Amino acid sequence: MIKYFKKWFHLILPSICITLWVLLHLLFFYEGFNIDFSIYYNAGKRLLRDPTDLYTSGYLYTPFLAMIFSISLSLLHPIVAYFI
């Protein structure tokens, strides 16, 4: 068991840290996500329609967040995406 742990330590430790970070983020910062949901959702929709039009409407976040929403939640109806 110890040899297995030593062999995979470089993968296990970051996985545990990322999982704990996500759980803490969901516990303490969930309300901020609800406030910005419409901004993220609309940016994802805008990125699907015309990627060059993303920053002309005042979107201030990184394009990575808009890409995540455009390939996941922006494909759904806004009410369904909000509850997911």
mmCIF file of N, CA, C and O in Angstrom:
data_model
loop_
_atom_site.group_PDB
_atom_site.id
_atom_site.type_symbol
_atom_site.label_atom_id
_atom_site.label_comp_id
_atom_site.label_asym_id
_atom_site.label_seq_id
_atom_site.Cartn_x
_atom_site.Cartn_y
_atom_site.Cartn_z
ATOM 1 N N MET A 1 0.822 -1.196 0.000
ATOM 2 C CA MET A 1 0.000 0.000 0.000
ATOM 3 C C MET A 1 0.864 1.257 0.000
ATOM 4 O O MET A 1 0.551 2.209 -0.679
ATOM 5 N N ILE A 2 1.945 1.246 0.761
ATOM 6 C CA ILE A 2 2.830 2.415 0.829
ATOM 7 C C ILE A 2 3.520 2.643 -0.510
ATOM 8 O O ILE A 2 3.651 3.791 -0.962
ATOM 9 N N LYS A 3 3.932 1.575 -1.183
ATOM 10 C CA LYS A 3 4.591 1.723 -2.484
ATOM 11 C C LYS A 3 3.618 2.304 -3.508
ATOM 12 O O LYS A 3 3.993 3.141 -4.331
ATOM 13 N N TYR A 4 2.379 1.866 -3.455
ATOM 14 C CA TYR A 4 1.361 2.391 -4.367
ATOM 15 C C TYR A 4 1.141 3.875 -4.106
ATOM 16 O O TYR A 4 1.039 4.674 -5.026
ATOM 17 N N PHE A 5 1.067 4.253 -2.834
ATOM 18 C CA PHE A 5 0.870 5.653 -2.480
ATOM 19 C C PHE A 5 2.043 6.518 -2.920
ATOM 20 O O PHE A 5 1.857 7.615 -3.439
ATOM 21 N N LYS A 6 3.251 6.032 -2.735
ATOM 22 C CA LYS A 6 4.433 6.780 -3.171
ATOM 23 C C LYS A 6 4.468 6.932 -4.690
ATOM 24 O O LYS A 6 4.885 7.964 -5.213
ATOM 25 N N LYS A 7 4.027 5.893 -5.384
ATOM 26 C CA LYS A 7 4.064 5.926 -6.841
ATOM 27 C C LYS A 7 3.072 6.956 -7.398
ATOM 28 O O LYS A 7 3.367 7.638 -8.375
ATOM 29 N N TRP A 8 1.899 7.087 -6.796
ATOM 30 C CA TRP A 8 0.850 7.958 -7.299
ATOM 31 C C TRP A 8 0.655 9.223 -6.471
ATOM 32 O O TRP A 8 -0.336 9.932 -6.636
ATOM 33 N N PHE A 9 1.598 9.535 -5.584
ATOM 34 C CA PHE A 9 1.479 10.698 -4.704
ATOM 35 C C PHE A 9 1.345 12.001 -5.489
ATOM 36 O O PHE A 9 0.568 12.883 -5.116
ATOM 37 N N HIS A 10 2.086 12.124 -6.579
ATOM 38 C CA HIS A 10 2.052 13.363 -7.359
ATOM 39 C C HIS A 10 0.708 13.570 -8.061
ATOM 40 O O HIS A 10 0.406 14.667 -8.505
ATOM 41 N N LEU A 11 -0.109 12.549 -8.171
ATOM 42 C CA LEU A 11 -1.448 12.704 -8.734
ATOM 43 C C LEU A 11 -2.524 12.768 -7.654
ATOM 44 O O LEU A 11 -3.534 13.449 -7.829
ATOM 45 N N ILE A 12 -2.312 12.061 -6.550
ATOM 46 C CA ILE A 12 -3.321 12.002 -5.503
ATOM 47 C C ILE A 12 -3.416 13.333 -4.755
ATOM 48 O O ILE A 12 -4.508 13.842 -4.524
ATOM 49 N N LEU A 13 -2.295 13.905 -4.377
ATOM 50 C CA LEU A 13 -2.305 15.137 -3.596
ATOM 51 C C LEU A 13 -2.957 16.310 -4.342
ATOM 52 O O LEU A 13 -3.821 16.982 -3.777
ATOM 53 N N PRO A 14 -2.607 16.585 -5.596
ATOM 54 C CA PRO A 14 -3.303 17.675 -6.293
ATOM 55 C C PRO A 14 -4.794 17.398 -6.486
ATOM 56 O O PRO A 14 -5.603 18.321 -6.421
ATOM 57 N N SER A 15 -5.165 16.157 -6.687
ATOM 58 C CA SER A 15 -6.579 15.824 -6.836
ATOM 59 C C SER A 15 -7.346 16.115 -5.558
ATOM 60 O O SER A 15 -8.456 16.656 -5.597
ATOM 61 N N ILE A 16 -6.762 15.773 -4.424
ATOM 62 C CA ILE A 16 -7.399 16.061 -3.143
ATOM 63 C C ILE A 16 -7.494 17.567 -2.914
ATOM 64 O O ILE A 16 -8.536 18.076 -2.492
ATOM 65 N N CYS A 17 -6.442 18.291 -3.231
ATOM 66 C CA CYS A 17 -6.437 19.745 -3.046
ATOM 67 C C CYS A 17 -7.476 20.425 -3.938
ATOM 68 O O CYS A 17 -8.196 21.322 -3.493
ATOM 69 N N ILE A 18 -7.565 20.013 -5.182
ATOM 70 C CA ILE A 18 -8.543 20.602 -6.098
ATOM 71 C C ILE A 18 -9.960 20.288 -5.642
ATOM 72 O O ILE A 18 -10.842 21.152 -5.672
ATOM 73 N N THR A 19 -10.203 19.072 -5.200
ATOM 74 C CA THR A 19 -11.526 18.698 -4.718
ATOM 75 C C THR A 19 -11.922 19.528 -3.500
ATOM 76 O O THR A 19 -13.049 20.039 -3.423
ATOM 77 N N LEU A 20 -11.011 19.681 -2.551
ATOM 78 C CA LEU A 20 -11.308 20.496 -1.377
ATOM 79 C C LEU A 20 -11.517 21.959 -1.741
ATOM 80 O O LEU A 20 -12.392 22.631 -1.188
ATOM 81 N N TRP A 21 -10.745 22.469 -2.688
ATOM 82 C CA TRP A 21 -10.907 23.848 -3.127
ATOM 83 C C TRP A 21 -12.280 24.064 -3.750
ATOM 84 O O TRP A 21 -12.949 25.064 -3.480
ATOM 85 N N VAL A 22 -12.720 23.139 -4.569
ATOM 86 C CA VAL A 22 -14.037 23.250 -5.205
ATOM 87 C C VAL A 22 -15.140 23.200 -4.153
ATOM 88 O O VAL A 22 -16.089 23.985 -4.205
ATOM 89 N N LEU A 23 -15.028 22.303 -3.190
ATOM 90 C CA LEU A 23 -16.044 22.219 -2.141
ATOM 91 C C LEU A 23 -16.098 23.495 -1.303
ATOM 92 O O LEU A 23 -17.185 23.991 -0.991
ATOM 93 N N LEU A 24 -14.938 24.037 -0.941
ATOM 94 C CA LEU A 24 -14.919 25.291 -0.192
ATOM 95 C C LEU A 24 -15.487 26.440 -1.012
ATOM 96 O O LEU A 24 -16.203 27.300 -0.489
ATOM 97 N N HIS A 25 -15.182 26.460 -2.286
ATOM 98 C CA HIS A 25 -15.718 27.498 -3.154
ATOM 99 C C HIS A 25 -17.239 27.409 -3.229
ATOM 100 O O HIS A 25 -17.929 28.423 -3.171
ATOM 101 N N LEU A 26 -17.767 26.204 -3.350
ATOM 102 C CA LEU A 26 -19.215 26.045 -3.410
ATOM 103 C C LEU A 26 -19.882 26.427 -2.091
ATOM 104 O O LEU A 26 -20.988 26.970 -2.083
ATOM 105 N N LEU A 27 -19.216 26.153 -0.981
ATOM 106 C CA LEU A 27 -19.807 26.482 0.315
ATOM 107 C C LEU A 27 -19.815 27.980 0.602
ATOM 108 O O LEU A 27 -20.802 28.519 1.091
ATOM 109 N N PHE A 28 -18.721 28.669 0.302
ATOM 110 C CA PHE A 28 -18.586 30.057 0.725
ATOM 111 C C PHE A 28 -18.878 31.086 -0.358
ATOM 112 O O PHE A 28 -19.207 32.227 -0.044
ATOM 113 N N PHE A 29 -18.748 30.737 -1.620
ATOM 114 C CA PHE A 29 -18.899 31.722 -2.682
ATOM 115 C C PHE A 29 -20.049 31.414 -3.622
ATOM 116 O O PHE A 29 -20.109 31.928 -4.728
ATOM 117 N N TYR A 30 -20.974 30.587 -3.221
ATOM 118 C CA TYR A 30 -22.064 30.186 -4.101
ATOM 119 C C TYR A 30 -22.970 31.354 -4.436
ATOM 120 O O TYR A 30 -23.465 31.465 -5.544
ATOM 121 N N GLU A 31 -23.204 32.258 -3.493
ATOM 122 C CA GLU A 31 -24.085 33.394 -3.749
ATOM 123 C C GLU A 31 -23.526 34.316 -4.828
ATOM 124 O O GLU A 31 -24.263 34.859 -5.620
ATOM 125 N N GLY A 32 -22.227 34.511 -4.856
ATOM 126 C CA GLY A 32 -21.623 35.344 -5.889
ATOM 127 C C GLY A 32 -21.807 34.752 -7.270
ATOM 128 O O GLY A 32 -21.984 35.460 -8.247
ATOM 129 N N PHE A 33 -21.803 33.426 -7.353
ATOM 130 C CA PHE A 33 -22.041 32.778 -8.639
ATOM 131 C C PHE A 33 -23.457 33.031 -9.109
ATOM 132 O O PHE A 33 -23.693 33.258 -10.289
ATOM 133 N N ASN A 34 -24.422 33.017 -8.208
ATOM 134 C CA ASN A 34 -25.811 33.257 -8.597
ATOM 135 C C ASN A 34 -25.999 34.672 -9.114
ATOM 136 O O ASN A 34 -26.795 34.899 -10.020
ATOM 137 N N ILE A 35 -25.291 35.624 -8.544
ATOM 138 C CA ILE A 35 -25.418 37.007 -8.989
ATOM 139 C C ILE A 35 -24.842 37.173 -10.398
ATOM 140 O O ILE A 35 -25.418 37.849 -11.246
ATOM 141 N N ASP A 36 -23.722 36.548 -10.673
ATOM 142 C CA ASP A 36 -23.065 36.688 -11.968
ATOM 143 C C ASP A 36 -23.523 35.673 -13.006
ATOM 144 O O ASP A 36 -22.984 35.645 -14.106
ATOM 145 N N PHE A 37 -24.496 34.855 -12.688
ATOM 146 C CA PHE A 37 -24.905 33.811 -13.616
ATOM 147 C C PHE A 37 -25.365 34.380 -14.947
ATOM 148 O O PHE A 37 -25.000 33.866 -16.010
ATOM 149 N N SER A 38 -26.176 35.424 -14.902
ATOM 150 C CA SER A 38 -26.676 35.984 -16.161
ATOM 151 C C SER A 38 -25.551 36.543 -17.019
ATOM 152 O O SER A 38 -25.591 36.448 -18.245
ATOM 153 N N ILE A 39 -24.525 37.094 -16.379
ATOM 154 C CA ILE A 39 -23.382 37.617 -17.134
ATOM 155 C C ILE A 39 -22.643 36.479 -17.825
ATOM 156 O O ILE A 39 -22.332 36.549 -19.012
ATOM 157 N N TYR A 40 -22.373 35.403 -17.076
ATOM 158 C CA TYR A 40 -21.689 34.250 -17.656
ATOM 159 C C TYR A 40 -22.535 33.593 -18.738
ATOM 160 O O TYR A 40 -22.033 33.212 -19.799
ATOM 161 N N TYR A 41 -23.825 33.437 -18.475
ATOM 162 C CA TYR A 41 -24.717 32.774 -19.432
ATOM 163 C C TYR A 41 -24.791 33.559 -20.745
ATOM 164 O O TYR A 41 -24.662 32.992 -21.830
ATOM 165 N N ASN A 42 -24.987 34.864 -20.643
ATOM 166 C CA ASN A 42 -25.066 35.694 -21.851
ATOM 167 C C ASN A 42 -23.736 35.748 -22.594
ATOM 168 O O ASN A 42 -23.712 35.792 -23.829
ATOM 169 N N ALA A 43 -22.635 35.732 -21.868
ATOM 170 C CA ALA A 43 -21.321 35.710 -22.526
ATOM 171 C C ALA A 43 -21.128 34.394 -23.270
ATOM 172 O O ALA A 43 -20.574 34.375 -24.369
ATOM 173 N N GLY A 44 -21.576 33.295 -22.682
ATOM 174 C CA GLY A 44 -21.493 32.010 -23.379
ATOM 175 C C GLY A 44 -22.339 31.995 -24.631
ATOM 176 O O GLY A 44 -21.929 31.489 -25.673
ATOM 177 N N LYS A 45 -23.548 32.556 -24.556
ATOM 178 C CA LYS A 45 -24.406 32.648 -25.742
ATOM 179 C C LYS A 45 -23.768 33.530 -26.811
ATOM 180 O O LYS A 45 -23.784 33.207 -27.995
ATOM 181 N N ARG A 46 -23.212 34.651 -26.382
ATOM 182 C CA ARG A 46 -22.579 35.580 -27.327
ATOM 183 C C ARG A 46 -21.365 34.933 -27.991
ATOM 184 O O ARG A 46 -21.101 35.139 -29.170
ATOM 185 N N LEU A 47 -20.623 34.137 -27.221
ATOM 186 C CA LEU A 47 -19.448 33.460 -27.768
ATOM 187 C C LEU A 47 -19.853 32.411 -28.802
ATOM 188 O O LEU A 47 -19.143 32.191 -29.779
ATOM 189 N N LEU A 48 -20.999 31.778 -28.593
ATOM 190 C CA LEU A 48 -21.487 30.812 -29.580
ATOM 191 C C LEU A 48 -21.919 31.493 -30.873
ATOM 192 O O LEU A 48 -21.725 30.960 -31.956
ATOM 193 N N ARG A 49 -22.522 32.662 -30.761
ATOM 194 C CA ARG A 49 -23.010 33.366 -31.949
ATOM 195 C C ARG A 49 -21.893 34.058 -32.714
ATOM 196 O O ARG A 49 -21.762 33.889 -33.918
ATOM 197 N N ASP A 50 -21.110 34.883 -32.005
ATOM 198 C CA ASP A 50 -20.042 35.646 -32.657
ATOM 199 C C ASP A 50 -18.924 35.897 -31.648
ATOM 200 O O ASP A 50 -19.042 36.777 -30.798
ATOM 201 N N PRO A 51 -17.829 35.139 -31.713
ATOM 202 C CA PRO A 51 -16.757 35.291 -30.726
ATOM 203 C C PRO A 51 -16.092 36.666 -30.726
ATOM 204 O O PRO A 51 -15.570 37.100 -29.716
ATOM 205 N N THR A 52 -16.132 37.372 -31.839
ATOM 206 C CA THR A 52 -15.496 38.688 -31.884
ATOM 207 C C THR A 52 -16.331 39.745 -31.169
ATOM 208 O O THR A 52 -15.840 40.835 -30.894
ATOM 209 N N ASP A 53 -17.588 39.435 -30.863
ATOM 210 C CA ASP A 53 -18.498 40.388 -30.237
ATOM 211 C C ASP A 53 -18.509 40.265 -28.707
ATOM 212 O O ASP A 53 -19.316 40.887 -28.042
ATOM 213 N N LEU A 54 -17.607 39.493 -28.131
ATOM 214 C CA LEU A 54 -17.664 39.206 -26.699
ATOM 215 C C LEU A 54 -17.399 40.443 -25.843
ATOM 216 O O LEU A 54 -18.123 40.710 -24.893
ATOM 217 N N TYR A 55 -16.411 41.221 -26.167
ATOM 218 C CA TYR A 55 -16.016 42.341 -25.309
ATOM 219 C C TYR A 55 -16.636 43.676 -25.710
ATOM 220 O O TYR A 55 -16.397 44.676 -25.058
ATOM 221 N N THR A 56 -17.444 43.723 -26.739
ATOM 222 C CA THR A 56 -18.059 44.994 -27.131
ATOM 223 C C THR A 56 -19.230 45.375 -26.228
ATOM 224 O O THR A 56 -19.609 46.529 -26.182
ATOM 225 N N SER A 57 -19.774 44.408 -25.490
ATOM 226 C CA SER A 57 -20.934 44.708 -24.648
ATOM 227 C C SER A 57 -20.561 44.903 -23.180
ATOM 228 O O SER A 57 -21.436 44.931 -22.327
ATOM 229 N N GLY A 58 -19.293 45.009 -22.855
ATOM 230 C CA GLY A 58 -18.884 45.272 -21.488
ATOM 231 C C GLY A 58 -18.561 44.043 -20.671
ATOM 232 O O GLY A 58 -18.513 44.108 -19.446
ATOM 233 N N TYR A 59 -18.315 42.910 -21.289
ATOM 234 C CA TYR A 59 -17.927 41.697 -20.574
ATOM 235 C C TYR A 59 -16.501 41.877 -20.077
ATOM 236 O O TYR A 59 -15.595 42.176 -20.847
ATOM 237 N N LEU A 60 -16.283 41.720 -18.755
ATOM 238 C CA LEU A 60 -14.991 42.053 -18.161
ATOM 239 C C LEU A 60 -14.171 40.844 -17.730
ATOM 240 O O LEU A 60 -13.056 41.004 -17.265
ATOM 241 N N TYR A 61 -14.732 39.646 -17.819
ATOM 242 C CA TYR A 61 -14.046 38.465 -17.318
ATOM 243 C C TYR A 61 -13.177 37.841 -18.410
ATOM 244 O O TYR A 61 -13.188 38.259 -19.557
ATOM 245 N N THR A 62 -12.423 36.795 -18.028
ATOM 246 C CA THR A 62 -11.561 36.137 -18.995
ATOM 247 C C THR A 62 -12.383 35.335 -20.003
ATOM 248 O O THR A 62 -13.477 34.871 -19.680
ATOM 249 N N PRO A 63 -11.884 35.163 -21.205
ATOM 250 C CA PRO A 63 -12.642 34.397 -22.197
ATOM 251 C C PRO A 63 -12.756 32.921 -21.829
ATOM 252 O O PRO A 63 -13.629 32.226 -22.327
ATOM 253 N N PHE A 64 -11.895 32.430 -20.928
ATOM 254 C CA PHE A 64 -11.970 31.034 -20.516
ATOM 255 C C PHE A 64 -13.303 30.721 -19.845
ATOM 256 O O PHE A 64 -13.904 29.673 -20.084
ATOM 257 N N LEU A 65 -13.793 31.634 -18.993
ATOM 258 C CA LEU A 65 -15.085 31.431 -18.346
ATOM 259 C C LEU A 65 -16.218 31.412 -19.364
ATOM 260 O O LEU A 65 -17.143 30.608 -19.261
ATOM 261 N N ALA A 66 -16.148 32.275 -20.343
ATOM 262 C CA ALA A 66 -17.180 32.286 -21.379
ATOM 263 C C ALA A 66 -17.126 30.997 -22.206
ATOM 264 O O ALA A 66 -18.166 30.473 -22.606
ATOM 265 N N MET A 67 -15.929 30.479 -22.446
ATOM 266 C CA MET A 67 -15.817 29.220 -23.200
ATOM 267 C C MET A 67 -16.407 28.061 -22.415
ATOM 268 O O MET A 67 -17.081 27.206 -22.988
ATOM 269 N N ILE A 68 -16.174 28.023 -21.106
ATOM 270 C CA ILE A 68 -16.744 26.951 -20.286
ATOM 271 C C ILE A 68 -18.271 27.007 -20.339
ATOM 272 O O ILE A 68 -18.933 25.993 -20.513
ATOM 273 N N PHE A 69 -18.838 28.190 -20.207
ATOM 274 C CA PHE A 69 -20.290 28.308 -20.268
ATOM 275 C C PHE A 69 -20.821 28.044 -21.667
ATOM 276 O O PHE A 69 -21.921 27.504 -21.824
ATOM 277 N N SER A 70 -20.087 28.415 -22.690
ATOM 278 C CA SER A 70 -20.603 28.229 -24.051
ATOM 279 C C SER A 70 -20.676 26.771 -24.452
ATOM 280 O O SER A 70 -21.527 26.395 -25.254
ATOM 281 N N ILE A 71 -19.797 25.925 -23.898
ATOM 282 C CA ILE A 71 -19.845 24.504 -24.264
ATOM 283 C C ILE A 71 -20.638 23.678 -23.267
ATOM 284 O O ILE A 71 -20.734 22.467 -23.421
ATOM 285 N N SER A 72 -21.195 24.311 -22.223
ATOM 286 C CA SER A 72 -21.947 23.532 -21.246
ATOM 287 C C SER A 72 -23.316 24.138 -20.991
ATOM 288 O O SER A 72 -24.303 23.715 -21.582
ATOM 289 N N LEU A 73 -23.406 25.125 -20.142
ATOM 290 C CA LEU A 73 -24.698 25.620 -19.684
ATOM 291 C C LEU A 73 -25.402 26.537 -20.679
ATOM 292 O O LEU A 73 -26.621 26.628 -20.665
ATOM 293 N N SER A 74 -24.682 27.211 -21.525
ATOM 294 C CA SER A 74 -25.323 28.117 -22.472
ATOM 295 C C SER A 74 -26.067 27.372 -23.582
ATOM 296 O O SER A 74 -26.811 27.984 -24.339
ATOM 297 N N LEU A 75 -25.868 26.091 -23.659
ATOM 298 C CA LEU A 75 -26.604 25.294 -24.641
ATOM 299 C C LEU A 75 -28.013 24.966 -24.156
ATOM 300 O O LEU A 75 -28.857 24.550 -24.941
ATOM 301 N N LEU A 76 -28.280 25.172 -22.870
ATOM 302 C CA LEU A 76 -29.571 24.846 -22.275
ATOM 303 C C LEU A 76 -30.431 26.100 -22.124
ATOM 304 O O LEU A 76 -29.977 27.216 -22.292
ATOM 305 N N HIS A 77 -31.687 25.866 -21.778
ATOM 306 C CA HIS A 77 -32.595 26.967 -21.479
ATOM 307 C C HIS A 77 -32.085 27.678 -20.214
ATOM 308 O O HIS A 77 -31.536 27.024 -19.319
ATOM 309 N N PRO A 78 -32.253 29.007 -20.102
ATOM 310 C CA PRO A 78 -31.688 29.729 -18.960
ATOM 311 C C PRO A 78 -32.180 29.236 -17.597
ATOM 312 O O PRO A 78 -31.404 29.172 -16.640
ATOM 313 N N ILE A 79 -33.435 28.870 -17.489
ATOM 314 C CA ILE A 79 -33.953 28.407 -16.196
ATOM 315 C C ILE A 79 -33.363 27.057 -15.823
ATOM 316 O O ILE A 79 -32.955 26.828 -14.678
ATOM 317 N N VAL A 80 -33.267 26.176 -16.791
ATOM 318 C CA VAL A 80 -32.670 24.856 -16.542
ATOM 319 C C VAL A 80 -31.188 25.011 -16.204
ATOM 320 O O VAL A 80 -30.684 24.387 -15.262
ATOM 321 N N ALA A 81 -30.479 25.853 -16.935
ATOM 322 C CA ALA A 81 -29.046 26.066 -16.689
ATOM 323 C C ALA A 81 -28.817 26.683 -15.310
ATOM 324 O O ALA A 81 -27.862 26.343 -14.634
ATOM 325 N N TYR A 82 -29.701 27.578 -14.878
ATOM 326 C CA TYR A 82 -29.548 28.205 -13.575
ATOM 327 C C TYR A 82 -29.650 27.185 -12.444
ATOM 328 O O TYR A 82 -28.892 27.219 -11.494
ATOM 329 N N PHE A 83 -30.591 26.256 -12.566
ATOM 330 C CA PHE A 83 -30.762 25.260 -11.501
ATOM 331 C C PHE A 83 -29.719 24.153 -11.549
ATOM 332 O O PHE A 83 -29.510 23.472 -10.543
ATOM 333 N N ILE A 84 -29.081 23.963 -12.666
ATOM 334 C CA ILE A 84 -27.996 22.973 -12.739
ATOM 335 C C ILE A 84 -26.799 23.528 -12.035
ATOM 336 O O ILE A 84 -26.105 22.892 -11.309
#
